[in-house]
Short mmCIF file of C-alpha atoms in Angstrom, two decimals:
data_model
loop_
_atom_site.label_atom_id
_atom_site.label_comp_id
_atom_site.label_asym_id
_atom_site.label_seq_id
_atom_site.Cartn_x
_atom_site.Cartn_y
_atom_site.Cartn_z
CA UNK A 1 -19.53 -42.36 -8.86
CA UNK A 2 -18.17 -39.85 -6.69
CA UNK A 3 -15.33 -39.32 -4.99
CA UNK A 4 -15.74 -36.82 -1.95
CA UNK A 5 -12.61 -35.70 0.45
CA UNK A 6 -10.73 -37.93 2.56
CA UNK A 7 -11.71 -40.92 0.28
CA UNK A 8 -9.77 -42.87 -1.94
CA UNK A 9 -10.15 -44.91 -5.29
CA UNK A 10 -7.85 -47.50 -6.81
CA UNK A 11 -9.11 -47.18 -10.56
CA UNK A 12 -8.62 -49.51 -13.85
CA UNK A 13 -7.59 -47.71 -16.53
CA UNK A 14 -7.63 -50.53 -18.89
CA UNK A 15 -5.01 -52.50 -21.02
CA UNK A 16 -3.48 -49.25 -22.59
CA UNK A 17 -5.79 -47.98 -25.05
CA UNK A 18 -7.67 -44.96 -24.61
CA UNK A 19 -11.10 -46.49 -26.17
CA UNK A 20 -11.16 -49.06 -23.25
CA UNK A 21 -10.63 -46.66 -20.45
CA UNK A 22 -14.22 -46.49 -18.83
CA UNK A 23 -16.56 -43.38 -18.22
CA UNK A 24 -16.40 -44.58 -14.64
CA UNK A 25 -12.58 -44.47 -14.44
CA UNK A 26 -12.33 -41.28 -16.29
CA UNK A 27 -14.73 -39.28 -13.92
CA UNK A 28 -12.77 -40.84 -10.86
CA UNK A 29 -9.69 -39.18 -12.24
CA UNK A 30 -11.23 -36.25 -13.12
CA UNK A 31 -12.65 -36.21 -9.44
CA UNK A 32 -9.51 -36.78 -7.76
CA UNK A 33 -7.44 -34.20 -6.10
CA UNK A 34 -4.34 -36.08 -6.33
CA UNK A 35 -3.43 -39.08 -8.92
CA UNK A 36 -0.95 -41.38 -7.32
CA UNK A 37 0.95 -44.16 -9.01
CA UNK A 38 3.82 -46.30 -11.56
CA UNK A 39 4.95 -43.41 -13.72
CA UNK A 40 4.93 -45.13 -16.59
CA UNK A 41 1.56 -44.68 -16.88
CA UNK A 42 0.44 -40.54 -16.66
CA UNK A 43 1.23 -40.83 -19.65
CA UNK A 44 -1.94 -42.53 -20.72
CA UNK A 45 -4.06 -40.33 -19.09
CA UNK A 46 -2.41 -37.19 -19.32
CA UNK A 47 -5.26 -34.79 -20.53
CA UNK A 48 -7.45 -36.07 -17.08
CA UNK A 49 -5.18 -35.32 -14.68
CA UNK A 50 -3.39 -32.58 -16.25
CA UNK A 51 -2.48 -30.27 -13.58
CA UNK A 52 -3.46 -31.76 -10.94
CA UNK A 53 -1.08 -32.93 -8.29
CA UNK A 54 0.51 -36.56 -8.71
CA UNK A 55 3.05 -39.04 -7.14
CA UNK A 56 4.63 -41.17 -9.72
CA UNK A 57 6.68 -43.88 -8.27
CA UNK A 58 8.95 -46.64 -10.24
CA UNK A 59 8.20 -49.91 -10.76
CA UNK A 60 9.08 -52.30 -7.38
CA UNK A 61 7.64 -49.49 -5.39
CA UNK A 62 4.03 -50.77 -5.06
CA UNK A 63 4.25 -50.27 -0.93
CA UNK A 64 5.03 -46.72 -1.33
CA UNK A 65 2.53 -46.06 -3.61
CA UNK A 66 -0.25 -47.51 -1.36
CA UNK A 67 1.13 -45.94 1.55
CA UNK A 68 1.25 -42.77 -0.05
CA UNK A 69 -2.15 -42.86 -0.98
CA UNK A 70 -3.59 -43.79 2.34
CA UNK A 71 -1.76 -41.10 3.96
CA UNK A 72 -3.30 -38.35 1.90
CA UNK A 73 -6.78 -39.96 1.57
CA UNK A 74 -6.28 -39.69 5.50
CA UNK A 75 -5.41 -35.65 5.22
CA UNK A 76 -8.83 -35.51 3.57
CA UNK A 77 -8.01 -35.20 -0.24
CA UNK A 78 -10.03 -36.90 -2.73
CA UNK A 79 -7.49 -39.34 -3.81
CA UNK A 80 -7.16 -41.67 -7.23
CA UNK A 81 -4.24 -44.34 -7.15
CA UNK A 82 -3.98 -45.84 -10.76
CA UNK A 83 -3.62 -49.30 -11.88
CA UNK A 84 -3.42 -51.28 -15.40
CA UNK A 85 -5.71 -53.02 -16.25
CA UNK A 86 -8.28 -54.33 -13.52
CA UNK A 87 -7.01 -53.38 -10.15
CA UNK A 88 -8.28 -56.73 -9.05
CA UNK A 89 -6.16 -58.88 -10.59
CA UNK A 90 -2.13 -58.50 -9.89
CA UNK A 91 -2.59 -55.35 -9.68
CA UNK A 92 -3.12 -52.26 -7.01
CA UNK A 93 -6.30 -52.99 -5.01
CA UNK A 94 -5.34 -55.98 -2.88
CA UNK A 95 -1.72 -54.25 -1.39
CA UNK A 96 -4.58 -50.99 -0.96
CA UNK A 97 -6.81 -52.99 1.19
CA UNK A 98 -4.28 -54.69 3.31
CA UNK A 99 -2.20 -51.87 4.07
CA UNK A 100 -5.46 -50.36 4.94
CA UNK A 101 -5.94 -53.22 7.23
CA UNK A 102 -3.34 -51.99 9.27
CA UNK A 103 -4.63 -48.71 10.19
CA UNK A 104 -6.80 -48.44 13.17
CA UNK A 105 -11.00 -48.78 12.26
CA UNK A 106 -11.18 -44.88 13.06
CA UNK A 107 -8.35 -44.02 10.81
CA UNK A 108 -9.44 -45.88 7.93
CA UNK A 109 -10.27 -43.47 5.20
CA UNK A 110 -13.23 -44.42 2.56
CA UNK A 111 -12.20 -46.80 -0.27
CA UNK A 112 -13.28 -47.90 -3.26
CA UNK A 113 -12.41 -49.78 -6.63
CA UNK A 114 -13.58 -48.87 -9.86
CA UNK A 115 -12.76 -51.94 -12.06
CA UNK A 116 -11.39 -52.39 -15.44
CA UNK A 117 -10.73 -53.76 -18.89
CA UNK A 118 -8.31 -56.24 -17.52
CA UNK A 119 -5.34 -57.95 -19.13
CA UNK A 120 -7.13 -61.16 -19.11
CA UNK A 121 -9.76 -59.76 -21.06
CA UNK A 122 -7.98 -57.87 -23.28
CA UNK A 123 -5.49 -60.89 -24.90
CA UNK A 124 -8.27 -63.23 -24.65
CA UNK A 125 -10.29 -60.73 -26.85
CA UNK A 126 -7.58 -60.64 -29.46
CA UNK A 127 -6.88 -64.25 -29.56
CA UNK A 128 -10.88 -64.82 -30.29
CA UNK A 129 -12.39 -67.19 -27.36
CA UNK A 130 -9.60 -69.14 -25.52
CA UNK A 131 -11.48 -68.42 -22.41
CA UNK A 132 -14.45 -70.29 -23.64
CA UNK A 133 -14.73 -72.78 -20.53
CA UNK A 134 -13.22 -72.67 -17.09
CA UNK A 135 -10.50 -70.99 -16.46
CA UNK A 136 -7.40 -70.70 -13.88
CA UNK A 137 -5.31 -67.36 -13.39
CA UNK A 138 -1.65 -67.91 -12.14
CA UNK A 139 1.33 -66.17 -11.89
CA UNK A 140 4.61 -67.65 -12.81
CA UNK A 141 6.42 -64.91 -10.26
CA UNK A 142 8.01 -66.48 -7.58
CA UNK A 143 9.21 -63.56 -6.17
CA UNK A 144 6.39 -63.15 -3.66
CA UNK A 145 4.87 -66.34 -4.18
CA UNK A 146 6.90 -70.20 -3.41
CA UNK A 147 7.66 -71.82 -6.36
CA UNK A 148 6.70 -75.21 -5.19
CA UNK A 149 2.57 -73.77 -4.61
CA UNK A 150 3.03 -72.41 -8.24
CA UNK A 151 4.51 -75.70 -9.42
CA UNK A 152 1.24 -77.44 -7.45
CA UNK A 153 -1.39 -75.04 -8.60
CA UNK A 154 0.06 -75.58 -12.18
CA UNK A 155 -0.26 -79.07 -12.60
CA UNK A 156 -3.69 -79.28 -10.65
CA UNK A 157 -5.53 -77.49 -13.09
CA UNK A 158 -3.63 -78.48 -15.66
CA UNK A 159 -4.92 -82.23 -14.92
CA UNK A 160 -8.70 -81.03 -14.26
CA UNK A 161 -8.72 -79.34 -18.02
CA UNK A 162 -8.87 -75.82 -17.44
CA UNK A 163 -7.46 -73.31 -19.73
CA UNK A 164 -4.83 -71.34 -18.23
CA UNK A 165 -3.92 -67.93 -18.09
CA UNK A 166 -0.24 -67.50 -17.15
CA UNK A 167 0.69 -64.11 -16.26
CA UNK A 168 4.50 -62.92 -15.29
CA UNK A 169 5.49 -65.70 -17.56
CA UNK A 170 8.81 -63.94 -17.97
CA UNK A 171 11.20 -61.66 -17.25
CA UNK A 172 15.48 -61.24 -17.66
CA UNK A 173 15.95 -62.42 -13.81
CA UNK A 174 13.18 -64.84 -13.86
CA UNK A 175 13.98 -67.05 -17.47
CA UNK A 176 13.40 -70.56 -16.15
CA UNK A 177 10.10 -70.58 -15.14
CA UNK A 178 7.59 -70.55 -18.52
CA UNK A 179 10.26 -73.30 -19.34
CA UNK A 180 9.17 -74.92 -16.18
CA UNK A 181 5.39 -74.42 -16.25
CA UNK A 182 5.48 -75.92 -20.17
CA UNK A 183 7.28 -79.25 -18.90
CA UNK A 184 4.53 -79.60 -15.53
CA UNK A 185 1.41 -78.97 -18.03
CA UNK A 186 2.96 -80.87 -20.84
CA UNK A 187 2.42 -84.05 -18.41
CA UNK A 188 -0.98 -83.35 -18.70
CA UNK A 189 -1.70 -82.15 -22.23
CA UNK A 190 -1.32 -83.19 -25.48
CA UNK A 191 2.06 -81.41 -27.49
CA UNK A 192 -0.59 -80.12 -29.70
CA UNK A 193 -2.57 -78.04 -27.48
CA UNK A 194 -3.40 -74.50 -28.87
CA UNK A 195 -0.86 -71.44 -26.90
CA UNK A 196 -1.88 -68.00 -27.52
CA UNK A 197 1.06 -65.72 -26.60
CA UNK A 198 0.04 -61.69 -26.40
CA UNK A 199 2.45 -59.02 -25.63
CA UNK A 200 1.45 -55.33 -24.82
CA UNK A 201 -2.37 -56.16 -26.00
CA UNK A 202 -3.83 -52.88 -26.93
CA UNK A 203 -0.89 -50.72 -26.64
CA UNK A 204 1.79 -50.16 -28.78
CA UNK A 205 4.08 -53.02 -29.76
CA UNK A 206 1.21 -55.25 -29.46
CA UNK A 207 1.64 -58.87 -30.77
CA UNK A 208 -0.35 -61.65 -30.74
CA UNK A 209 1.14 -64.94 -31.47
CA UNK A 210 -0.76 -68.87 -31.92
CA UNK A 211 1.52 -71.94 -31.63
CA UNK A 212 0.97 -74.98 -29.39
CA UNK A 213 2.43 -76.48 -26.18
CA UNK A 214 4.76 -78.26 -28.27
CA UNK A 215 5.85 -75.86 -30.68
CA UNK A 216 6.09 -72.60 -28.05
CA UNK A 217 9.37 -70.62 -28.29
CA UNK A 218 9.44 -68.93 -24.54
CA UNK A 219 12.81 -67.70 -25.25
CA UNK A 220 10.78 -65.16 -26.75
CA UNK A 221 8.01 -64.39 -24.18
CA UNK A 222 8.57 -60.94 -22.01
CA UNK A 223 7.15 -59.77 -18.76
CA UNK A 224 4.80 -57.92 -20.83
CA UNK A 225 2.92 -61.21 -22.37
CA UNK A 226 0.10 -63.04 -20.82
CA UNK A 227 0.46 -66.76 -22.07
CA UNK A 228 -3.20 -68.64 -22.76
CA UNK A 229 -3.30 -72.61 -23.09
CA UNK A 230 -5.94 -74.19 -24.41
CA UNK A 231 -7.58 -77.25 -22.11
CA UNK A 232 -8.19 -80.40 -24.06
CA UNK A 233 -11.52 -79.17 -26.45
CA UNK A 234 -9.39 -75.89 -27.55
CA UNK A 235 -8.82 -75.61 -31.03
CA UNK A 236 -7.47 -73.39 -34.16
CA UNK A 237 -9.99 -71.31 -35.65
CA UNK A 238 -7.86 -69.62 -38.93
CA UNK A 239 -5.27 -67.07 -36.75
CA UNK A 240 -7.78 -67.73 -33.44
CA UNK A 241 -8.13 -69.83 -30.83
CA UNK A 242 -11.80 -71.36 -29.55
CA UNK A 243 -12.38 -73.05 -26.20
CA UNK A 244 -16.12 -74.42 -27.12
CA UNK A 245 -18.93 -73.49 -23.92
CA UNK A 246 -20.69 -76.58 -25.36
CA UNK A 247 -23.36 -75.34 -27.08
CA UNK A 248 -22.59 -77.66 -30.63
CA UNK A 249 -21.78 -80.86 -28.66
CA UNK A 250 -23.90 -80.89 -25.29
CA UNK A 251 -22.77 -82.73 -22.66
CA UNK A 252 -23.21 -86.23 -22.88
CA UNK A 253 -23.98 -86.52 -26.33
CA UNK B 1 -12.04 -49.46 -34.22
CA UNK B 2 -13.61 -49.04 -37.41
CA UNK B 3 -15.90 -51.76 -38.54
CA UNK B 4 -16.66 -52.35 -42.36
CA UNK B 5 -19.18 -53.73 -44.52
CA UNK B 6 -19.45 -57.93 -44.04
CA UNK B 7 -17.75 -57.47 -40.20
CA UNK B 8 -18.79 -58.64 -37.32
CA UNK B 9 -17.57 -57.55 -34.00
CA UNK B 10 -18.99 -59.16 -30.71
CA UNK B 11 -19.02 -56.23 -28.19
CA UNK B 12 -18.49 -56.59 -24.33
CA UNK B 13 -21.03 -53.94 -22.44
CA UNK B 14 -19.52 -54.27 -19.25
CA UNK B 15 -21.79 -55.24 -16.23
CA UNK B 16 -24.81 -52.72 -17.38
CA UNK B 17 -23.64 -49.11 -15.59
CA UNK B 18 -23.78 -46.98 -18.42
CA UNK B 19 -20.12 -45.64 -17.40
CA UNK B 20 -18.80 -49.02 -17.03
CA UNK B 21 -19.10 -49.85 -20.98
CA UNK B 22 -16.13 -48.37 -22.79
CA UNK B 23 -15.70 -45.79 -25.90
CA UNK B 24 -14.23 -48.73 -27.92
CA UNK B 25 -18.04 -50.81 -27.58
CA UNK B 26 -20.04 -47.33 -27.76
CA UNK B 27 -17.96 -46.54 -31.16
CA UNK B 28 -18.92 -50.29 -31.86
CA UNK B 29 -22.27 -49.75 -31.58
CA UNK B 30 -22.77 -46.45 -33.49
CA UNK B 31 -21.03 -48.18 -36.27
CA UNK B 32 -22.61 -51.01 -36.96
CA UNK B 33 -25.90 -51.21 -39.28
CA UNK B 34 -27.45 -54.40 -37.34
CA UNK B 35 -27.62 -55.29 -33.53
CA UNK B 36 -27.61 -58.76 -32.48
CA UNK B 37 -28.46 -60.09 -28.67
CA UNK B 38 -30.26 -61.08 -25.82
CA UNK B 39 -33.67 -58.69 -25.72
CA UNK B 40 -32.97 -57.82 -21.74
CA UNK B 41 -29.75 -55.99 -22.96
CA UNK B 42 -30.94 -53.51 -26.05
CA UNK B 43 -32.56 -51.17 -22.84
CA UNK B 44 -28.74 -50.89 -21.71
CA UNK B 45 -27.54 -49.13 -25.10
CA UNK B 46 -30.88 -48.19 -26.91
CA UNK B 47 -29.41 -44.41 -27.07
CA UNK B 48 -26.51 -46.09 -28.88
CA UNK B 49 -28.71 -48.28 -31.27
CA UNK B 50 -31.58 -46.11 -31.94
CA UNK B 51 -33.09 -46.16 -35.38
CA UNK B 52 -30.93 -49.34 -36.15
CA UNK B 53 -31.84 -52.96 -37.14
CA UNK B 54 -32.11 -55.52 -34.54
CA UNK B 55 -32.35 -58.96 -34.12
CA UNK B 56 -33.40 -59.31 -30.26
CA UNK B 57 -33.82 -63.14 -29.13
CA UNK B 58 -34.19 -64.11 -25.55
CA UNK B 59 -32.27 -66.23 -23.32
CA UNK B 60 -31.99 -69.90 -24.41
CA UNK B 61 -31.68 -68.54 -28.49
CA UNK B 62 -27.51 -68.16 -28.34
CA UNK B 63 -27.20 -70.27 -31.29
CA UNK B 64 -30.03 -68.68 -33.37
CA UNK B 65 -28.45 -65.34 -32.52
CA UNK B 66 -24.55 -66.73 -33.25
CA UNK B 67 -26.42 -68.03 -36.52
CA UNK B 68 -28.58 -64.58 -37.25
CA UNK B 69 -25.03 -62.79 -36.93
CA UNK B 70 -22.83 -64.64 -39.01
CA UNK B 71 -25.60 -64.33 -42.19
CA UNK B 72 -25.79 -61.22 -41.72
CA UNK B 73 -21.98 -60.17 -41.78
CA UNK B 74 -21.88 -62.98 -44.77
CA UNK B 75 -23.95 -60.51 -46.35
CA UNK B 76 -22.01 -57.68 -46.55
CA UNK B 77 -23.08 -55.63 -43.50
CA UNK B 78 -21.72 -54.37 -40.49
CA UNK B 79 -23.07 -56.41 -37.47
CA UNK B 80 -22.58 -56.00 -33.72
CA UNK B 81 -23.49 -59.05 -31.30
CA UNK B 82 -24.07 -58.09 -27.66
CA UNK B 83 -22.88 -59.58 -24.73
CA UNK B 84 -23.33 -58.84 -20.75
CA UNK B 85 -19.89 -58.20 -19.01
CA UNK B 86 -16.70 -60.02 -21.45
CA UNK B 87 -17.90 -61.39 -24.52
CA UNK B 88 -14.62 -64.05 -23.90
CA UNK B 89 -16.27 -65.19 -20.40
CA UNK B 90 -19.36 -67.79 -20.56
CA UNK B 91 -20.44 -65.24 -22.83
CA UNK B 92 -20.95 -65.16 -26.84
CA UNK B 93 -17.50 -64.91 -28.34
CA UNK B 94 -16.91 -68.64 -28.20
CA UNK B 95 -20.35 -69.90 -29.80
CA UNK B 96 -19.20 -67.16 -32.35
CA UNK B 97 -15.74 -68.55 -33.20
CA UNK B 98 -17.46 -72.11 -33.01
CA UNK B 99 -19.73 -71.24 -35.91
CA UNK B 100 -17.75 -69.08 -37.53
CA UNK B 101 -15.40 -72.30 -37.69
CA UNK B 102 -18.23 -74.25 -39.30
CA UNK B 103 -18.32 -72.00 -42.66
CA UNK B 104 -16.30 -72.93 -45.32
CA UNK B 105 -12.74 -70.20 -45.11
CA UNK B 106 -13.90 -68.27 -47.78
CA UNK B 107 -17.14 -67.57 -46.46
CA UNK B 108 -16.27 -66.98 -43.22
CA UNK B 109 -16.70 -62.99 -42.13
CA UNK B 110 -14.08 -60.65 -40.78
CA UNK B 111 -14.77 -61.02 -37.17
CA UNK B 112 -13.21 -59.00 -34.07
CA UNK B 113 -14.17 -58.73 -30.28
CA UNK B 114 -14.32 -55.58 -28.17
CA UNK B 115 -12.92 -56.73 -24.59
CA UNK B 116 -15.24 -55.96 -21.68
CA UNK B 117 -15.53 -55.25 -17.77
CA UNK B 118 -16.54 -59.01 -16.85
CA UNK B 119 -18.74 -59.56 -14.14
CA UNK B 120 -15.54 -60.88 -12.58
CA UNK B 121 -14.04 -57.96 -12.23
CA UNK B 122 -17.13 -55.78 -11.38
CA UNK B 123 -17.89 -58.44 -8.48
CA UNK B 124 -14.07 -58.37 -6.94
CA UNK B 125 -14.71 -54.50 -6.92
CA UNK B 126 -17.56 -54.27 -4.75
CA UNK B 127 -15.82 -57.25 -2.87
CA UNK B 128 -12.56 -54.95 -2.54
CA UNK B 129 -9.60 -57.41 -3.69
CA UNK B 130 -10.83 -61.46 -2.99
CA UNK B 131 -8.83 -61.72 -6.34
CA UNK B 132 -5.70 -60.71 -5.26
CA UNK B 133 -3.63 -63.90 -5.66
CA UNK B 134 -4.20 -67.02 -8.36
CA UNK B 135 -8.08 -67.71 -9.06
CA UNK B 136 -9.86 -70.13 -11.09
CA UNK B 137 -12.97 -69.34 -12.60
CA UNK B 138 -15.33 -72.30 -12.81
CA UNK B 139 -19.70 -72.24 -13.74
CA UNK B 140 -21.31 -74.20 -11.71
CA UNK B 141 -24.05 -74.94 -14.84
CA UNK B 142 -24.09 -78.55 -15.71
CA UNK B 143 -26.62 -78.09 -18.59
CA UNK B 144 -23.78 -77.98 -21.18
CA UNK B 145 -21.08 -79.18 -19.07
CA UNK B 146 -20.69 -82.94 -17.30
CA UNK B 147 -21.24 -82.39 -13.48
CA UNK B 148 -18.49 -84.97 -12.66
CA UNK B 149 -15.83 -82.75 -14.48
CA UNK B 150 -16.81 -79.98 -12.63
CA UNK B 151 -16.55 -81.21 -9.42
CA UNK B 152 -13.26 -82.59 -10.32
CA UNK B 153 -12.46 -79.16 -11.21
CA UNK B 154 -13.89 -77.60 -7.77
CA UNK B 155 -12.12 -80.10 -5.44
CA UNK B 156 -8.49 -79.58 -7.56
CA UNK B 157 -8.74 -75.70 -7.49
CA UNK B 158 -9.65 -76.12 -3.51
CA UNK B 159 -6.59 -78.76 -2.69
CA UNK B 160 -4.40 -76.21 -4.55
CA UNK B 161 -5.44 -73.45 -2.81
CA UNK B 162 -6.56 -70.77 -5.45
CA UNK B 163 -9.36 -68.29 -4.87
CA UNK B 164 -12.54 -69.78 -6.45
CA UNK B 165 -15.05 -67.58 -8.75
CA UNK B 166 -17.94 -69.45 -9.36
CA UNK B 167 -20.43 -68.07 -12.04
CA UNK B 168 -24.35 -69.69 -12.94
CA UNK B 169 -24.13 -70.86 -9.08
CA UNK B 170 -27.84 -71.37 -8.49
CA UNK B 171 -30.84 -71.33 -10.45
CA UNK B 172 -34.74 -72.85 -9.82
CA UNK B 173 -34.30 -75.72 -11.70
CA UNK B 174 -30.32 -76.24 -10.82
CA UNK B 175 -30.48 -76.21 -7.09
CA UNK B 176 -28.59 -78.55 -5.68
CA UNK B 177 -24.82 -77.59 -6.95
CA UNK B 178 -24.13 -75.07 -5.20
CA UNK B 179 -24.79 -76.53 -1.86
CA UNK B 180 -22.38 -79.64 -3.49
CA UNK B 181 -19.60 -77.13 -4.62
CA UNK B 182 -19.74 -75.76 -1.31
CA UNK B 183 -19.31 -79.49 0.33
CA UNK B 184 -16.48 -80.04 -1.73
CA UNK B 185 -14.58 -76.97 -0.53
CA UNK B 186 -15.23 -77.48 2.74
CA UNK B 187 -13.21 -80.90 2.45
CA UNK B 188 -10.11 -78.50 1.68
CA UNK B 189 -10.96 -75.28 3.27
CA UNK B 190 -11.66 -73.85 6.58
CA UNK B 191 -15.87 -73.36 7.48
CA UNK B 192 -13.89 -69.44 8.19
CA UNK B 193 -13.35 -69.16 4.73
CA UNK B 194 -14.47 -65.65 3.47
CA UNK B 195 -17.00 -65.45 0.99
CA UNK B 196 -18.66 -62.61 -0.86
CA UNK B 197 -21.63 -63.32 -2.89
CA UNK B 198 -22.70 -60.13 -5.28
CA UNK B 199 -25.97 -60.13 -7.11
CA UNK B 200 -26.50 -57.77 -9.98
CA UNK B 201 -22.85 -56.56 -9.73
CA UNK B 202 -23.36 -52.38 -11.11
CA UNK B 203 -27.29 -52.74 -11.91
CA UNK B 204 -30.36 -51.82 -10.30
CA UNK B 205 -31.10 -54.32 -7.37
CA UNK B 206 -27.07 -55.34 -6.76
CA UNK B 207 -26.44 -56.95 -3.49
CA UNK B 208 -23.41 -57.49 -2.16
CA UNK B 209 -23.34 -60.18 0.71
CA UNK B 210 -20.11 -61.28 2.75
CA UNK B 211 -19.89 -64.00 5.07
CA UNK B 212 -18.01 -67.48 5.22
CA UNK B 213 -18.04 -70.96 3.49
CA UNK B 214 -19.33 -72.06 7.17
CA UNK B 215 -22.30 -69.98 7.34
CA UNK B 216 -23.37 -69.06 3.72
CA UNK B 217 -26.70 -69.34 2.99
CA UNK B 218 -27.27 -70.98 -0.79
CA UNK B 219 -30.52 -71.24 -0.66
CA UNK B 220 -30.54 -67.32 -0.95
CA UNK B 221 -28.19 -66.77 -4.15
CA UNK B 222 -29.65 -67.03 -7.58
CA UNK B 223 -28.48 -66.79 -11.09
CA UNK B 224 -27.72 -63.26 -11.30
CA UNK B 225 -25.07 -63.79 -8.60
CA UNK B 226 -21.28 -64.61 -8.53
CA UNK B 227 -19.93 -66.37 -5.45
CA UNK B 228 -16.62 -65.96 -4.45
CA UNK B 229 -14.24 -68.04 -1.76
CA UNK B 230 -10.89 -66.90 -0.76
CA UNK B 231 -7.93 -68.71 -0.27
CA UNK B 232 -6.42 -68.99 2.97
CA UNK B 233 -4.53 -66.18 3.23
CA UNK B 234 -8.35 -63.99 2.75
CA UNK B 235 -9.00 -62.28 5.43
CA UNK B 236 -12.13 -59.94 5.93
CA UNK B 237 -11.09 -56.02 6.29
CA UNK B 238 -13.94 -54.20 7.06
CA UNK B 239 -16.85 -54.98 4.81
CA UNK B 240 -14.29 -56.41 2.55
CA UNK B 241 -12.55 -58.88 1.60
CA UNK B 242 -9.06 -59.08 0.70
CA UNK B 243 -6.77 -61.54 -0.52
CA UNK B 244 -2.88 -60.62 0.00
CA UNK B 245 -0.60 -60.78 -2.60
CA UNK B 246 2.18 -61.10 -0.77
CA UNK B 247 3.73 -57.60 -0.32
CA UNK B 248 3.57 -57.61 3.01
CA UNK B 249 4.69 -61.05 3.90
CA UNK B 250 6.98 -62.04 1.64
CA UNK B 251 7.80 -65.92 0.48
CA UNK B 252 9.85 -67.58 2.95
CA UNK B 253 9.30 -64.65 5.73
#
């Protein structure tokens, strides 16, 4: 890639660790006149934007960051706003794009996303293969999101058997929720179906935990986890969890 | 990463750009004494695997190749398997696990899986943010999968309102399910719908194609290509298409 003046890139940088940060995010950053983003995480990439000129916001201050970045992508600087993980997927790109929306045609400076590693990914990798079959992404935050179309998109794909990927499932203000979600899919699932529970997956403090729907302690889940439950086929491999494509019992057989 | 002697580590290359496949597969790669996968892939990485055993099977062999791997760590070497994109998504990590699963515990090979860029995320890049809210992931191949569970799956994901990524949407021989999937959103979704349908996502010959549910034409896509269909909140910005997260109009506003 390149990134040339007056255009801006929302990069991945991965879960955390430095051995899943791509070449392709790496030479955006290196590219980039200015590095704009959470503060929490220079500190990851420290050595490829050393020097260079950065806004590091706090958490909650996602619309600042985006604006920030469209206003100097707009002055003509080669411009990198960072994201965890995929920028995709709860993450930078989308609040990029439709802030962008906003601007007039003419003043809309060049974009583009360099994906990543994402979160998803990342836990599923350490758990083994939950992610086997179909899948379904939610997020228990109902803080920009009703809970009643969580509640709903729970318990649909809960009853059409897809593994589910719950991120957010967590946090000190929001401690009812993973509580909740457990209840709606337990209508649907057996007690015994496989949980994987990964917190801070390739970074430090990373844990990795396998218990089932019935067994699940959320008291103990963070904003940092991503929670994975198994659909009906699922099943403990030793410390893993495997959600079979099919291949050993075709369907119909 | 360090891989030893009877490992065997299925490694995620990312979509096929060279700069797209991380340090933590390359180191993988150099590490391991035998490579294992799909013969169109070895031309991706053959700087990375030169001079070093292979076992290169074509499409169709997944089993033989899951099989080839697992003797081969059983006896005592150091074996990469090779997968396109995430080995955790329709990819070889779960046909892995399942045979790993079949060995007795005590024969059964340290095994590990370096996370990818999946061809979901390199997709929603080149698509600008279609992922930006819940999604469900869903392939549209019935060869190991029952069609009537996945178009139970298709219609619940619709009615609920998630973004849909559908992967394996069209091929010679299966040519009929993606005009059916389409159908089936239609009964739950506007004919405005956007949709963005990317072919060879980050290789030579990518395509990237947006239009809406209404007007897409199926008979074009084929089984390189990943189809995606917003929610309704998508909107098209641009060339892109963008799916809010809710920043900007907040639940209940």
């Amino acid at each position: 890639m390149a990134l040339v003046p007056g255009q801006l890139v929302v990069v991945g940088l991965g879960p955390g660790a430095r051995d899943l940060l791509t070449p392709q995010a790496a030479a955006a950053l290196r590219q980039a006149e200015i590095v704009i983003g959470y503060s929490g995480y220079f500190g990851w990439i420290e050595d490829l934007v050393h020097g260079k000129e950065r806004i590091a916001l706090p958490l909650g201050e996602e619309v600042e960051r985006a604006r920030a970045a469209l206003e100097q992508a707009g002055a003509g600087r080669r411009v990198a706003v960072i994201s965890s993980g995929d920028p995709g997927i709860y993450a930078m790109a989308s609040l990029v794009f439709e802030m962008w929306a906003t601007l007039p045609p003419k003043r809309r400076p060049e974009i583009m996303v360099v994906p990543g590693v994402s979160a998803l990914n990342a836990a599923a990798a350490l758990l083994g293969a939950p992610l086997g079959h179909d899948f379904a992404v939610i997020s228990l935050s109902d803080l920009l999101t009703p809970w009643p179309t969580i509640e709903k998109r729970i318990t649909a794909v809960a009853a059409a058997d897809f593994v589910l990927a719950l991120f957010n499932p967590r946090s000190q203000r929001r401690d009812w929720q993973l509580d909740r979600a457990r209840t709606l899919i337990l209508a649907e699932r057996s007690p015994a179906t496989p949980v994987g529970i990964v917190g801070n997956a390739f970074r430090p403090g990373q844990t990795v935990e396998v218990t089932t729907l019935g067994d699940m302690d959320t008291a103990k889940v963070d904003m940092f986890a991503i929670v994975m439950v198994g659909n009906t086929a699922s099943s403990f491999v030793g410390n893993f969890i495997v959600t079979p494509r099919g291949y050993l019992t075709p369907a119909g057989e």
